[in-house]
Amino acid sequence: MVIRKIAVSLLTGTFMIIIFSMLAERLAVGLAIGMYLLPILFIYGIPSSVLSDFATSRLTGLKRAGASFLVHTSMGLLFVAAPILLTGSKGGIENFLSPFVVLTAIIFWLIDEGIRSHKFKQILVKVKGFLNEIGELRI
């Protein structure tokens, strides 16, 4: 599970770098934000996602996915809200970052759910079979 979460964090970070690069129309902006985002994903995102998996382990199907979505987005909002509540700040950069933090949490959830899905596992088996066939070709 932890390896899957690490892969999801890397993919989420990559998507956010692409999104920020496209919004700013500069790759350097996306890379600079990614430099700060990836450690946050590893330190805060992975434990939050593991907590989500633990909290929703007894649910199945759409109930589990919906509850997992709520936990992921709530933990994202808590990441922004906690410093505001602790410092008594009226907002500022936190208000600007809130939509991006929630977007990151949603992308993390989408990728995690996608990798967990049965269809992804079927595709992975087909890709492995295809690669094995290619590997058996002789010149």
Tab-separated table of C-alpha atoms in Angstrom:
chain	number	residue	atom	x	y	z
A	1	MET	CA	0.000	0.000	0.000
A	2	VAL	CA	2.791	2.448	0.841
A	3	ILE	CA	4.438	1.895	-2.546
A	4	ARG	CA	1.114	2.708	-4.226
A	5	LYS	CA	0.827	5.885	-2.137
A	6	ILE	CA	4.368	6.933	-3.095
A	7	ALA	CA	3.528	6.397	-6.777
A	8	VAL	CA	0.287	8.361	-6.357
A	9	SER	CA	2.201	11.209	-4.687
A	10	LEU	CA	4.696	11.362	-7.532
A	11	LEU	CA	1.943	11.323	-10.159
A	12	THR	CA	-0.069	13.962	-8.293
A	13	GLY	CA	2.997	16.164	-7.989
A	14	THR	CA	3.665	15.761	-11.707
A	15	PHE	CA	0.092	16.706	-12.603
A	16	MET	CA	0.210	19.766	-10.350
A	17	ILE	CA	3.525	20.867	-11.873
A	18	ILE	CA	1.920	20.594	-15.309
A	19	ILE	CA	-1.173	22.513	-14.166
A	20	PHE	CA	0.838	25.331	-12.578
A	21	SER	CA	3.159	25.494	-15.579
A	22	MET	CA	0.179	25.843	-17.893
A	23	LEU	CA	-1.511	28.467	-15.705
A	24	ALA	CA	1.637	30.572	-15.419
A	25	GLU	CA	2.741	29.768	-18.976
A	26	ARG	CA	6.211	29.075	-17.589
A	27	LEU	CA	7.733	25.721	-16.720
A	28	ALA	CA	9.933	27.330	-14.061
A	29	VAL	CA	6.879	28.333	-12.011
A	30	GLY	CA	5.534	24.791	-12.069
A	31	LEU	CA	8.894	23.336	-11.095
A	32	ALA	CA	9.308	25.841	-8.265
A	33	ILE	CA	5.887	24.985	-6.885
A	34	GLY	CA	6.604	21.276	-7.354
A	35	MET	CA	9.774	21.672	-5.312
A	36	TYR	CA	7.602	22.681	-2.346
A	37	LEU	CA	4.633	20.481	-3.187
A	38	LEU	CA	6.342	17.077	-3.394
A	39	PRO	CA	7.667	17.085	0.191
A	40	ILE	CA	4.229	18.165	1.424
A	41	LEU	CA	2.653	15.300	-0.506
A	42	PHE	CA	5.088	12.841	1.055
A	43	ILE	CA	4.918	14.202	4.606
A	44	TYR	CA	1.224	15.120	4.774
A	45	GLY	CA	-0.500	13.553	1.755
A	46	ILE	CA	0.610	9.954	2.184
A	47	PRO	CA	-0.325	9.729	5.900
A	48	SER	CA	-3.649	11.442	5.145
A	49	SER	CA	-4.377	8.916	2.412
A	50	VAL	CA	-3.384	5.996	4.637
A	51	LEU	CA	-5.741	7.420	7.288
A	52	SER	CA	-8.456	7.576	4.643
A	53	ASP	CA	-7.874	3.932	3.696
A	54	PHE	CA	-7.985	2.935	7.352
A	55	ALA	CA	-11.152	4.957	8.043
A	56	THR	CA	-12.986	3.562	5.013
A	57	SER	CA	-11.730	-0.031	5.193
A	58	ARG	CA	-15.102	-1.441	6.288
A	59	LEU	CA	-17.018	0.239	3.480
A	60	THR	CA	-17.296	-1.052	-0.071
A	61	GLY	CA	-18.106	0.293	-3.502
A	62	LEU	CA	-19.355	3.828	-3.956
A	63	LYS	CA	-19.777	4.359	-0.208
A	64	ARG	CA	-16.078	3.711	0.339
A	65	ALA	CA	-15.078	5.894	-2.613
A	66	GLY	CA	-17.341	8.739	-1.461
A	67	ALA	CA	-16.127	8.558	2.122
A	68	SER	CA	-12.539	8.422	0.896
A	69	PHE	CA	-13.181	11.514	-1.242
A	70	LEU	CA	-14.547	13.369	1.785
A	71	VAL	CA	-11.554	12.394	3.920
A	72	HIS	CA	-9.054	13.411	1.229
A	73	THR	CA	-10.672	16.803	0.605
A	74	SER	CA	-11.217	17.427	4.327
A	75	MET	CA	-7.573	16.720	5.073
A	76	GLY	CA	-6.609	19.080	2.254
A	77	LEU	CA	-8.806	21.822	3.696
A	78	LEU	CA	-7.419	21.146	7.171
A	79	PHE	CA	-3.917	21.673	5.779
A	80	VAL	CA	-4.924	25.236	4.883
A	81	ALA	CA	-7.313	25.889	7.778
A	82	ALA	CA	-5.035	24.760	10.607
A	83	PRO	CA	-2.428	27.542	10.176
A	84	ILE	CA	-5.211	30.124	9.819
A	85	LEU	CA	-6.909	28.926	13.022
A	86	LEU	CA	-3.657	28.609	14.967
A	87	THR	CA	-2.291	32.034	14.014
A	88	GLY	CA	-5.562	33.960	13.932
A	89	SER	CA	-4.713	35.176	10.448
A	90	LYS	CA	-7.433	36.811	8.420
A	91	GLY	CA	-6.227	35.008	5.351
A	92	GLY	CA	-3.978	36.033	2.539
A	93	ILE	CA	-1.821	33.483	0.796
A	94	GLU	CA	-3.884	30.761	2.494
A	95	ASN	CA	-7.033	31.971	0.735
A	96	PHE	CA	-5.192	31.962	-2.572
A	97	LEU	CA	-3.858	28.433	-2.025
A	98	SER	CA	-7.112	26.856	-0.828
A	99	PRO	CA	-8.466	25.946	-4.286
A	100	PHE	CA	-5.102	24.501	-5.318
A	101	VAL	CA	-4.824	22.442	-2.136
A	102	VAL	CA	-8.306	21.025	-2.670
A	103	LEU	CA	-7.507	20.390	-6.353
A	104	THR	CA	-4.354	18.545	-5.294
A	105	ALA	CA	-6.357	16.441	-2.818
A	106	ILE	CA	-8.920	15.612	-5.506
A	107	ILE	CA	-6.234	14.650	-8.026
A	108	PHE	CA	-4.524	12.514	-5.358
A	109	TRP	CA	-7.859	10.794	-4.663
A	110	LEU	CA	-8.624	10.260	-8.377
A	111	ILE	CA	-5.232	8.709	-9.079
A	112	ASP	CA	-5.404	6.544	-5.958
A	113	GLU	CA	-8.886	5.306	-6.814
A	114	GLY	CA	-7.839	4.706	-10.398
A	115	ILE	CA	-4.889	2.586	-9.360
A	116	ARG	CA	-7.055	0.661	-6.869
A	117	SER	CA	-9.691	-0.129	-9.486
A	118	HIS	CA	-10.207	-3.557	-10.976
A	119	LYS	CA	-9.961	-2.191	-14.524
A	120	PHE	CA	-6.487	-0.794	-13.841
A	121	LYS	CA	-5.379	-4.216	-12.622
A	122	GLN	CA	-6.760	-5.824	-15.788
A	123	ILE	CA	-4.912	-3.309	-17.961
A	124	LEU	CA	-1.726	-3.906	-15.974
A	125	VAL	CA	-2.000	-7.671	-16.569
A	126	LYS	CA	-2.474	-7.090	-20.318
A	127	VAL	CA	0.500	-4.722	-20.476
A	128	LYS	CA	2.696	-7.206	-18.601
A	129	GLY	CA	1.611	-9.975	-20.989
A	130	PHE	CA	2.373	-7.797	-23.998
A	131	LEU	CA	5.793	-6.860	-22.625
A	132	ASN	CA	6.555	-10.521	-21.956
A	133	GLU	CA	5.639	-11.346	-25.575
A	134	ILE	CA	7.969	-8.617	-26.804
A	135	GLY	CA	10.686	-9.901	-24.497
A	136	GLU	CA	10.398	-13.379	-25.999
A	137	LEU	CA	10.984	-12.166	-29.570
A	138	ARG	CA	14.273	-13.298	-31.024
A	139	ILE	CA	16.258	-11.751	-33.827
